[in-house]
Coordinates of C-alpha atoms in Angstrom, one line a residue:
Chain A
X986 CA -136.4 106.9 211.4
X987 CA -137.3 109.3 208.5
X988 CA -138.0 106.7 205.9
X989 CA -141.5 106.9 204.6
X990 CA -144.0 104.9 206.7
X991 CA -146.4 102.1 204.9
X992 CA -149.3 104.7 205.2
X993 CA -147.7 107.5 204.3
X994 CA -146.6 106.0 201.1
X995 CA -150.2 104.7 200.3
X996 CA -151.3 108.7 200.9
X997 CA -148.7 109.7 198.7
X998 CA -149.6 107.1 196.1
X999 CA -153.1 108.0 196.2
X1000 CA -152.9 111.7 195.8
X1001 CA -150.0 110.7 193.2
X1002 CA -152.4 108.5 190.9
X1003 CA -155.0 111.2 191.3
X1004 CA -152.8 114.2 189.7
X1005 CA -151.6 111.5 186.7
X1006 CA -155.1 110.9 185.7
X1007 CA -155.5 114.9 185.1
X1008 CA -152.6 115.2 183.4
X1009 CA -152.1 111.7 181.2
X1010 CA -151.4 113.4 177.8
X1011 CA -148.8 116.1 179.1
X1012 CA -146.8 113.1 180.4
X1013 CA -146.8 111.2 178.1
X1014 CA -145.6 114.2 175.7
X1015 CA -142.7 115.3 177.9
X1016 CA -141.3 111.8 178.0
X1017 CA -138.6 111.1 175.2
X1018 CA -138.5 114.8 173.8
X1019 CA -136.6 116.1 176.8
X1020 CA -133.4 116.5 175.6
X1021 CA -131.0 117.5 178.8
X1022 CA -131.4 120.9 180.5
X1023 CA -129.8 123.4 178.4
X1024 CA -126.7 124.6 180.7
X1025 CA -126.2 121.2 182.1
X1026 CA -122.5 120.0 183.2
X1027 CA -121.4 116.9 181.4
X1028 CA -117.6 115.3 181.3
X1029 CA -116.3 113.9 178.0
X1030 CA -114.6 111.4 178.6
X1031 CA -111.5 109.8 176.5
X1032 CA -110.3 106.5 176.7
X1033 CA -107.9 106.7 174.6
X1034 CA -105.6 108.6 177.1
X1035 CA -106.1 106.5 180.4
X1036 CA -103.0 104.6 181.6
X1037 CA -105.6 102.9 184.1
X1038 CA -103.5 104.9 187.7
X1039 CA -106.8 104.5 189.5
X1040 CA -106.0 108.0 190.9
X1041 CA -109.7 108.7 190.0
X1042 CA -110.6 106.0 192.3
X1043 CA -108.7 107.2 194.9
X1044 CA -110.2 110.7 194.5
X1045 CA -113.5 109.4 194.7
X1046 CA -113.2 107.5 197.9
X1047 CA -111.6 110.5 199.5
X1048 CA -114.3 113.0 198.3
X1049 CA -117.3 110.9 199.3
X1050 CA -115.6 109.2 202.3
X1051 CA -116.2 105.9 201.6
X1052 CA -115.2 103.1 203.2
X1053 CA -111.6 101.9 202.8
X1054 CA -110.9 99.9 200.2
X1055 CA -109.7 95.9 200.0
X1056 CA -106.7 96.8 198.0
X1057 CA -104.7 99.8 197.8
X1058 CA -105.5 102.0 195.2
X1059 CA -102.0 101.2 193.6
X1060 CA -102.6 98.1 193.7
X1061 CA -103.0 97.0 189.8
X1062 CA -103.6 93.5 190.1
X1063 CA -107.6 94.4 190.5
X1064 CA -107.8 94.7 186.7
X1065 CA -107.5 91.0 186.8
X1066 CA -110.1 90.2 189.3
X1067 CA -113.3 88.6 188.3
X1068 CA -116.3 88.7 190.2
X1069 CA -119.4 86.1 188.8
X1070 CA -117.7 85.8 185.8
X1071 CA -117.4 89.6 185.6
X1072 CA -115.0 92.6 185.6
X1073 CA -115.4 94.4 188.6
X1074 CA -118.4 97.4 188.5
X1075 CA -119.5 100.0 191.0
X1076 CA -120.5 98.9 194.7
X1077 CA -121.9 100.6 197.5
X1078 CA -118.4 101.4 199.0
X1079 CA -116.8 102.3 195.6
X1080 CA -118.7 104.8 193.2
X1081 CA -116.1 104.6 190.3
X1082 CA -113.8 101.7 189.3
X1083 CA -111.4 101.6 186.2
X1084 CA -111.2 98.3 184.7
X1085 CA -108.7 97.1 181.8
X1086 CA -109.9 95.7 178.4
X1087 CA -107.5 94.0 176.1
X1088 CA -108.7 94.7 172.7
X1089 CA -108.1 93.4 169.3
X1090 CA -104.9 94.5 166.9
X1091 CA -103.2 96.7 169.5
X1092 CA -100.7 96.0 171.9
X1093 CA -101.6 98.5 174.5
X1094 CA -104.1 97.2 176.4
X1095 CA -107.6 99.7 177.1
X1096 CA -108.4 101.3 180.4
X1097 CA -112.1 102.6 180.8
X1098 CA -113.7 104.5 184.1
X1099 CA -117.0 103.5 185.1
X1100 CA -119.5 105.6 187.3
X1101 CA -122.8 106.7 186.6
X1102 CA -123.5 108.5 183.0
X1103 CA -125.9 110.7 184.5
X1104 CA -128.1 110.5 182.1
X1105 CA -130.4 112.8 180.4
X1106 CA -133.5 111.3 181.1
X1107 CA -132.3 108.3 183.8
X1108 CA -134.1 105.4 183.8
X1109 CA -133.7 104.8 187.6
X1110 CA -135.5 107.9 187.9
X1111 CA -138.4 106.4 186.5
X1112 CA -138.4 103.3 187.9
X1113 CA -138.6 105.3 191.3
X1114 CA -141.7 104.8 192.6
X1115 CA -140.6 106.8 195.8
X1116 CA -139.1 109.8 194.0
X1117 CA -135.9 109.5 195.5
X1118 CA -133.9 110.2 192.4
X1119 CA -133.5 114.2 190.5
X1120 CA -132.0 115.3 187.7
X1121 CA -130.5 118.6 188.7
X1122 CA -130.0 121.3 186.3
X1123 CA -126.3 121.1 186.6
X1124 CA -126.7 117.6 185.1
X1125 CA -126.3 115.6 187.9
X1126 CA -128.8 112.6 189.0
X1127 CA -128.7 112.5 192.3
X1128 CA -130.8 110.6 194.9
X1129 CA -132.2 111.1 198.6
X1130 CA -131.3 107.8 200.6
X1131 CA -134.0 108.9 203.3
X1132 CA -136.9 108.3 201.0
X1133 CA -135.1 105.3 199.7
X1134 CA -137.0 102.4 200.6
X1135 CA -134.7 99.6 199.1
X1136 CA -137.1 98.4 196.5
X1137 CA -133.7 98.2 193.8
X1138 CA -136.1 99.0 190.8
X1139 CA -133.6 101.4 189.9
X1140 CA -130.6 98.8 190.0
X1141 CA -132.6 97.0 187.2
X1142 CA -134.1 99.4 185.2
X1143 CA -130.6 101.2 185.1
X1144 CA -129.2 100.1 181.5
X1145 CA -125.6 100.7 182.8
X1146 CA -125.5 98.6 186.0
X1147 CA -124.9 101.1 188.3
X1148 CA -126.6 101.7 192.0
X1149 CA -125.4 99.5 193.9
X1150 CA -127.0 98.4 197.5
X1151 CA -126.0 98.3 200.5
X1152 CA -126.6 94.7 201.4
X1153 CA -123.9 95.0 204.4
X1154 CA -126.2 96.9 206.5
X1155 CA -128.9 95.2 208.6
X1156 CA -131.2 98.6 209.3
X1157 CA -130.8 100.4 206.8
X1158 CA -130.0 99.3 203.0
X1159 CA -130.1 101.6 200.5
X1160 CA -129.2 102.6 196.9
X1161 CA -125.6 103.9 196.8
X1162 CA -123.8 105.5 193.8
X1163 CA -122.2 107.9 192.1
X1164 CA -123.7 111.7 192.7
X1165 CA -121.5 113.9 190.3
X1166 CA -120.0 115.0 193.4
X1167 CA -123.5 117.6 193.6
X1168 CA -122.9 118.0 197.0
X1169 CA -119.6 119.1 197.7
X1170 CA -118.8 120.0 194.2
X1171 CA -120.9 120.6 191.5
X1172 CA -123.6 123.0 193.0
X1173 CA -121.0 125.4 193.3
X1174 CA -119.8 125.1 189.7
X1175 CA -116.6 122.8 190.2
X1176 CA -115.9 119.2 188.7
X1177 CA -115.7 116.4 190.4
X1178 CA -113.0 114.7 192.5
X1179 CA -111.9 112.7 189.5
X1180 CA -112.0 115.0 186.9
X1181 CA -109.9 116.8 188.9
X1182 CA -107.4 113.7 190.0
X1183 CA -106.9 112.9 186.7
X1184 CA -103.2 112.8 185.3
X1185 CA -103.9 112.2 182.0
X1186 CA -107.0 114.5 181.7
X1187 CA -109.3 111.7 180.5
X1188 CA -112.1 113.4 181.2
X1189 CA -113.1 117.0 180.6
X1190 CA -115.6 119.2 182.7
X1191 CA -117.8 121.4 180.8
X1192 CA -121.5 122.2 180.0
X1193 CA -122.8 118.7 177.7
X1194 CA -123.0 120.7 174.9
X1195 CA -119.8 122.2 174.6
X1196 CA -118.3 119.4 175.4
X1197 CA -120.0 117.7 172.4
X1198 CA -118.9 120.2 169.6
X1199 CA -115.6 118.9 171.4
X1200 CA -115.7 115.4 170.8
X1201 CA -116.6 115.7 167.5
X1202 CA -113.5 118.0 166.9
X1203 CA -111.2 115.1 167.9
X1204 CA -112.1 112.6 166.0
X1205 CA -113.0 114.8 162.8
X1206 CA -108.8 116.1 163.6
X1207 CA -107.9 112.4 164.3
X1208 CA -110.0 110.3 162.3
X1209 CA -106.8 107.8 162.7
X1210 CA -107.6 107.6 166.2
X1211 CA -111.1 107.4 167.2
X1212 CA -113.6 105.4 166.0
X1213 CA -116.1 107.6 164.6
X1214 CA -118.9 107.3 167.4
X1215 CA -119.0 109.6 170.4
X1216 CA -120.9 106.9 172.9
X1217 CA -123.2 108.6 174.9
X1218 CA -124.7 111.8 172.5
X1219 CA -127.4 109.5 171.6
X1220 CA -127.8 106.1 173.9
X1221 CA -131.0 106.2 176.0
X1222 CA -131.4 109.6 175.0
X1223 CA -128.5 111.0 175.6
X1224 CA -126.2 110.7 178.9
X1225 CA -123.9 113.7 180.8
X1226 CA -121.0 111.6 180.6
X1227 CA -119.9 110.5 176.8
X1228 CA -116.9 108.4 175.6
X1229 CA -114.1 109.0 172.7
X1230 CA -112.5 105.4 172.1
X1231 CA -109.6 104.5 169.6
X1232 CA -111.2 100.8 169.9
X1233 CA -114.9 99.3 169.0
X1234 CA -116.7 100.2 172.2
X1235 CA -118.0 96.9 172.5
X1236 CA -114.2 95.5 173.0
X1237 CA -114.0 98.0 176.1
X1238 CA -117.4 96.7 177.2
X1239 CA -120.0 98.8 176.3
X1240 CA -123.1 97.5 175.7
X1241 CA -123.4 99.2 172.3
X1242 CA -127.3 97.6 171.7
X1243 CA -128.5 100.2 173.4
X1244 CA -131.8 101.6 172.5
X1245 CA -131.2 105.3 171.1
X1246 CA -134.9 106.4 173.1
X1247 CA -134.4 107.1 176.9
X1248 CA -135.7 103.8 178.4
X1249 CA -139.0 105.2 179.8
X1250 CA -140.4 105.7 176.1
X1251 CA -140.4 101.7 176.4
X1252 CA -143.0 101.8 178.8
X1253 CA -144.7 105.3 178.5
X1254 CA -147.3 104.0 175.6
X1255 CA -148.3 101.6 178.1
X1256 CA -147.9 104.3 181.5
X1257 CA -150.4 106.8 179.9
X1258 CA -153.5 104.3 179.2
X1259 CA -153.0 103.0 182.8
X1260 CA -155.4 106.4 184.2
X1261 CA -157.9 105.5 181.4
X1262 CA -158.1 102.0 182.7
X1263 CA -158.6 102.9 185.7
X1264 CA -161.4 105.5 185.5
X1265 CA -162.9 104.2 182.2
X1266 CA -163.1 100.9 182.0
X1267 CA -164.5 100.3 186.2
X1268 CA -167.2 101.6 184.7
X1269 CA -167.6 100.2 180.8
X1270 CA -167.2 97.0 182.1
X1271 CA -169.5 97.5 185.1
X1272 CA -172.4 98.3 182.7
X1273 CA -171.5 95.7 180.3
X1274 CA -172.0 93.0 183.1
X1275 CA -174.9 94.8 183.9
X1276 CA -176.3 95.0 180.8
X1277 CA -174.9 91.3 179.9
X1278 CA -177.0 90.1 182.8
X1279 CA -180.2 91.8 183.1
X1280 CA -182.9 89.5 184.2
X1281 CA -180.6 86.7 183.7
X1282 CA -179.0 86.0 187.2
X1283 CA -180.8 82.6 187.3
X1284 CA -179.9 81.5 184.3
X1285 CA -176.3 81.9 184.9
X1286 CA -176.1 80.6 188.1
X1287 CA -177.6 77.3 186.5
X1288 CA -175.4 77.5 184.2
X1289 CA -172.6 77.6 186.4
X1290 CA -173.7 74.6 188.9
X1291 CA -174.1 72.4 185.4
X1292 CA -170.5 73.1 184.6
X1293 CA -169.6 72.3 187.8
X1294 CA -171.5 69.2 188.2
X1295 CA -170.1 67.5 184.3
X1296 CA -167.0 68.8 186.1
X1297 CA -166.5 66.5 188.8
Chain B
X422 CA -75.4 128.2 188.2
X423 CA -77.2 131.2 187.3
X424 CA -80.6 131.7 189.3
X425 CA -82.9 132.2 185.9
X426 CA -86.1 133.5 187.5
X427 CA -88.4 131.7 188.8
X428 CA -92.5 131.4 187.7
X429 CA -94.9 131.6 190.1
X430 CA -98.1 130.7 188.9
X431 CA -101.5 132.2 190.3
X432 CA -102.9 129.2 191.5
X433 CA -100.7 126.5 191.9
X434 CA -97.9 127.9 191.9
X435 CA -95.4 126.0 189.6
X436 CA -92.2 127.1 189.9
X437 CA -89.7 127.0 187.3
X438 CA -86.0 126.9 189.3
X439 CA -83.7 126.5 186.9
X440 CA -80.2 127.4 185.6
X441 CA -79.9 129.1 182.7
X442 CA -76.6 128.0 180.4
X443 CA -76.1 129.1 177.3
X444 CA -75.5 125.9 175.4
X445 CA -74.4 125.5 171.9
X446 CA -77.0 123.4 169.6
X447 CA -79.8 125.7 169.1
X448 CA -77.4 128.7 170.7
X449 CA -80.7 129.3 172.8
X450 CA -80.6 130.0 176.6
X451 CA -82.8 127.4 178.6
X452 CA -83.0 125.9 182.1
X453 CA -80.9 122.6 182.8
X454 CA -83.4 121.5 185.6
X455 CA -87.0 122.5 186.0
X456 CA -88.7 121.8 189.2
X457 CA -92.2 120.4 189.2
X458 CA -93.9 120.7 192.5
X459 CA -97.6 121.4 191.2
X460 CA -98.7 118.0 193.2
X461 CA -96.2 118.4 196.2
X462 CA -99.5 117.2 198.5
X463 CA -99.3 113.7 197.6
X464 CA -95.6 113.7 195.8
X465 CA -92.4 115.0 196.0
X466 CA -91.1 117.9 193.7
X467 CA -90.0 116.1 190.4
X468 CA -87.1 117.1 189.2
X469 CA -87.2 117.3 185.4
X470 CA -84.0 117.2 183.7
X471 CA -84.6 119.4 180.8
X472 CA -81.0 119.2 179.2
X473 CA -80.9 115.6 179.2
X474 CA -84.4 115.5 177.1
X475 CA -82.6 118.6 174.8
X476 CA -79.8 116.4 174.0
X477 CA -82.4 113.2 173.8
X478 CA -84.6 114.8 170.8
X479 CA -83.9 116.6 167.8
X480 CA -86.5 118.9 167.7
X481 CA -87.7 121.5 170.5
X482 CA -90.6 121.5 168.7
X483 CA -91.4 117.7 169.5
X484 CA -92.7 119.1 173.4
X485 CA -92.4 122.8 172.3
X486 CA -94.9 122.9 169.0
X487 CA -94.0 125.9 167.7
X488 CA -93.2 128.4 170.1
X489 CA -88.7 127.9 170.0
X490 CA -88.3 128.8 166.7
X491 CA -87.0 125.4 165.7
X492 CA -89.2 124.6 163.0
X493 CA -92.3 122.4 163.8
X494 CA -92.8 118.6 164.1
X495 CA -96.3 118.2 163.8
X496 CA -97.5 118.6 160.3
X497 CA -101.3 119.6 161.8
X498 CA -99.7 122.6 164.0
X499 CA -97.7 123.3 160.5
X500 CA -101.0 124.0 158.6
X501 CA -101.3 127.7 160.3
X502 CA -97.6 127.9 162.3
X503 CA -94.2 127.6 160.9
X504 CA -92.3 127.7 163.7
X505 CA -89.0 129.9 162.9
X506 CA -89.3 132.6 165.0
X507 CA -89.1 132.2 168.5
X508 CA -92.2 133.3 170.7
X509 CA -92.4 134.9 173.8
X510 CA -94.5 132.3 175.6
X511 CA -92.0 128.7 175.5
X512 CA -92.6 127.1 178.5
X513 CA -95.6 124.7 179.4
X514 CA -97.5 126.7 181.7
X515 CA -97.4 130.0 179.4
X516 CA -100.1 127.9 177.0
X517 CA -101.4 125.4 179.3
X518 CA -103.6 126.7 182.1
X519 CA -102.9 125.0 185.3
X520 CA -106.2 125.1 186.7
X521 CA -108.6 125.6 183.5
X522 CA -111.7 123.9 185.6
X523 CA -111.8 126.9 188.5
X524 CA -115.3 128.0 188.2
X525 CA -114.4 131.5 187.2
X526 CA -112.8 129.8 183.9
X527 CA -115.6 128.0 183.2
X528 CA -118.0 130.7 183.4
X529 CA -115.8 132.5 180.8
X530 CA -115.0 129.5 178.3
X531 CA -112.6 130.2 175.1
X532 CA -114.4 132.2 173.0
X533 CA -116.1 130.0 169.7
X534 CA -113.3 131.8 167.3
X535 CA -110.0 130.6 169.1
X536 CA -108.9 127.3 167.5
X537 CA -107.0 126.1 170.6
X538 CA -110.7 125.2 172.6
X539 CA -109.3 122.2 173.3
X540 CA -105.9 122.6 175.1
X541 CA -104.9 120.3 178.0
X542 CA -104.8 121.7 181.1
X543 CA -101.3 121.9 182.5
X544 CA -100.7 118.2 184.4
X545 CA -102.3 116.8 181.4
X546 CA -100.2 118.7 179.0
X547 CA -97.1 117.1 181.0
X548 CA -98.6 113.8 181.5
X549 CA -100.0 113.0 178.1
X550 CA -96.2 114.7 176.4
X551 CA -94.2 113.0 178.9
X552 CA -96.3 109.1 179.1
X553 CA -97.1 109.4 175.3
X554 CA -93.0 109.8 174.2
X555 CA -91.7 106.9 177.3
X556 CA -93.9 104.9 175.5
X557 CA -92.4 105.2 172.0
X558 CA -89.0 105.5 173.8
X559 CA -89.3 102.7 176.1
X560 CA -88.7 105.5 179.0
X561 CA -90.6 105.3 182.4
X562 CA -94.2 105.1 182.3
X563 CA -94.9 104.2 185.3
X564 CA -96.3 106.8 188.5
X565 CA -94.1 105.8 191.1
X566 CA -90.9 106.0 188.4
X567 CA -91.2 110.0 188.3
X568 CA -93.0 111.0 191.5
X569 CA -92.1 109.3 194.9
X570 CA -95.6 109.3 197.3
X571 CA -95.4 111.3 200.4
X572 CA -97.1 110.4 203.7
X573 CA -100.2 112.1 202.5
X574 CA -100.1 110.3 199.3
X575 CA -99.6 106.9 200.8
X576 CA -103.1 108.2 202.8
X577 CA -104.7 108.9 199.6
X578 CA -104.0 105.6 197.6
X579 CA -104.1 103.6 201.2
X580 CA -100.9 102.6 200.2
X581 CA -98.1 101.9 202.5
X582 CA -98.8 101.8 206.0
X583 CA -102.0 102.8 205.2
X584 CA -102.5 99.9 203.2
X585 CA -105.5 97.5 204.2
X586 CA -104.9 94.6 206.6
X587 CA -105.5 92.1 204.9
X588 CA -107.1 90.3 207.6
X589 CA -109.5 93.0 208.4
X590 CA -111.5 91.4 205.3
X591 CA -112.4 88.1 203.9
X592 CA -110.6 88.1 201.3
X593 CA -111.7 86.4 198.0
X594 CA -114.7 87.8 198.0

């Protein structure tokens, strides 16, 4: 097995905590003002032409040889399942799913795609205290399951609710989701499976920021159509995949209270004192206590045995 | 029937069969059937029945824009187009590039000046024209009621006899 062994980790966490104490501030500048790498791929994606075929779906379990599915791809009646109480979302056997919303004041009823949003600066990333995750400079965030140790910070910390695990298997569990197609795909400059599968183009391949420019072009040439928000350009600092909707995105379930900051500038305030404590205050306090209890050691143990004996 | 020509497209090779008839309402020659086999891998050829859908609308320009000299339906494409001439380019694939996201095209994007950066690429351009009118039309919107699945396609949506058994899993879960 080529998963990191218990020692191996605490080396690499050592030498790890010894390079962020040399470089605290530099951290703790680059988080938050990183804004995407400049000819990164993104797909715009517009939900206003999906007529929910699942062809996407299809494509995607083709491309990445997943596991066959419970229903044939087809097979519409999965836009009524509920799972917990939810619509479905990505698993370890299926990277993308499209799920139907029926929103307000229309007839026709709303069709969204859901996979990762690669985002500019990803939160599971972050969380990864393995560095299993990169961002690529194509755009994609990608992962390496052999360093994966199946902690599932990532699961949590993503704001989207996408890795997935796979609890199935006994040996080996691991983070499973959606790669951008990197592999087979986008490292030699193509789009991915679904882009491609798509009937309808609802998504379109192209670097982020041209794709942006894009976006705002439809809805400034439909403003009937779109509501005027491209979701995506600014969430969590901005993510690789971004939506056009003709509906509220919070009708086609999007969480839309989103924090515009990339999710590790909640935490990074707090990230770059921990070196300090750790080198500054072993020692403050040290001399404090030694100062607070020069030539007093019997006193305070007296102290201490009085408490304890009103105490009991 | 008069064998037209046929289009070959680099790429994907869309052919155009069709049979050319001079017919009287626009006194315009175009082809009576137009065969679509751009996704012959998973489907059969569709066979789109182009006079039917002349005689059904009454405008070119509805699918066309403003390339059959028929005037032009969209007041937006109006703004710079007029529409009375007839162009050179009419069909679908002239306009709409039928594989836009090969790498070579996206290394050389439409330049910032061209207005059309945002064209379709060709299965869209059918897809979104053709699934945008059925709907205002009541016509057929759904996959299977334009393109029958072959073998391989019933592979790719494990469809069919490729369909799951449902007793392989638990179902309900």
């Amino acid at each position: 097995m080529s998963k990191i062994t218990r020692r191996r980790f605490l080396a690499g966490s050592a030498a790890g905590g010894a390079a962020l104490m040399l470089t605290p501030a530099q951290k703790a500048l680059a988080a938050g003002s990183f804004e995407g790498f400049p000819e990164g791929m993104g797909v715009l994606v517009d939900l206003t032409r999906c007529v929910g075929c699942r062809t996407c779906e299809a494509a995607c379990n083709e491309e990445q040889h997943l596991p066959e599915p419970s229903k044939p791809f087809d097979d519409f009646s999965v836009f009524d399942e509920i799972h917990h109480g939810q619509k479905r979302r990505t698993t370890d056997k299926a990277y993308t799913i499209v799920n139907r919303y029926d929103v307000k004041d229309t007839e026709e009823p709303l069709y969204r795609k859901i996979q990762c949003n690669h985002c500019n600066e990803p939160a599971c990333l972050t969380s990864c205290f393995v560095n299993a995750y990169k961002k690529t400079p194509e755009g994609a965030v990608i992962y390496n399951s052999k360093v994966c140790v199946g902690c599932r910070n990532c699961m949590i910390a993503c704001p989207f609710h996408i890795p997935a695990y796979s609890y199935h298997s006994v040996l080996n569990p691991v983070i499973k989701k959606c790669i951008f197609c990197y592999d087979t795909r986008l490292k030699e400059g193509k789009p991915p499976a679904c882009v491609e599968s798509c009937p309808q183009q609802v998504m379109t391949f192209g670097k982020r920021k041209d794709l942006m420019k894009i976006a705002h072009e439809r809805i400034k040439k439909n403003p009937d159509t779109y509501v005027n928000h491209v979701y995506g350009e600014k969430e969590v600092g901005g993510t690789g995949w971004f939506y056009l909707s003709n509906a509220p995105f919070e009708e086609a379930g999007f969480d839309t209270d989103l924090p515009k900051k990339p999710i590790i500038d909640n935490v990074k305030d707090f990230l770059a004192i921990v070196p300090m404590v750790l080198t500054i205050w072993p020692a403050l306090f040290t001399g404090f206590h030694l100062l607070a209890t020069k030539g007093k050691s019997h006193g305070h143990g007296d102290d201490h045995s009085h408490d304890e004996q009103e105490g009991h | 029937m008069v064998h037209a020509g046929k289009q070959l497209m680099t790429g994907l090779g869309v052919i155009l069969l069709s049979a050319v008839l001079a017919v009287g309402c626009y006194a315009m020659d175009y082809p009576e059937e137009i065969e679509i086999d751009s996704l012959v891998n998973l489907y059969e050829a569709v066979v789109f029945d182009h006079a039917m859908h002349v005689d059904a609308t009454e405008n070119c320009s509805e699918c066309h824009h403003h390339t059959t000299g028929t005037g032009v339906a969209n007041e937006y494409c109006a703004k710079c187009h007029n529409g009375n001439e007839e162009m050179d380019l009419v069909a679908c694939v002239d306009c709409h590039s039928a594989d836009p996201l090969s790498p070579e095209n996206l290394h050389n994007p439409t330049p910032d000046f061209v207005y059309h950066n945002d064209q379709p690429n060709l299965k869209a351009a059918y897809h979104l024209n053709c699934i945008g009118c059925h709907k205002e039309v009541d016509g057929p919107t759904g996959c299977e009621d334009c393109h029958a699945k072959t073998e391989a396609g019933d592979k790719f949506y494990h469809s069919g006899e490729f369909a799951p058994k449902e007793s392989a899993h638990s179902s309900g879960h």
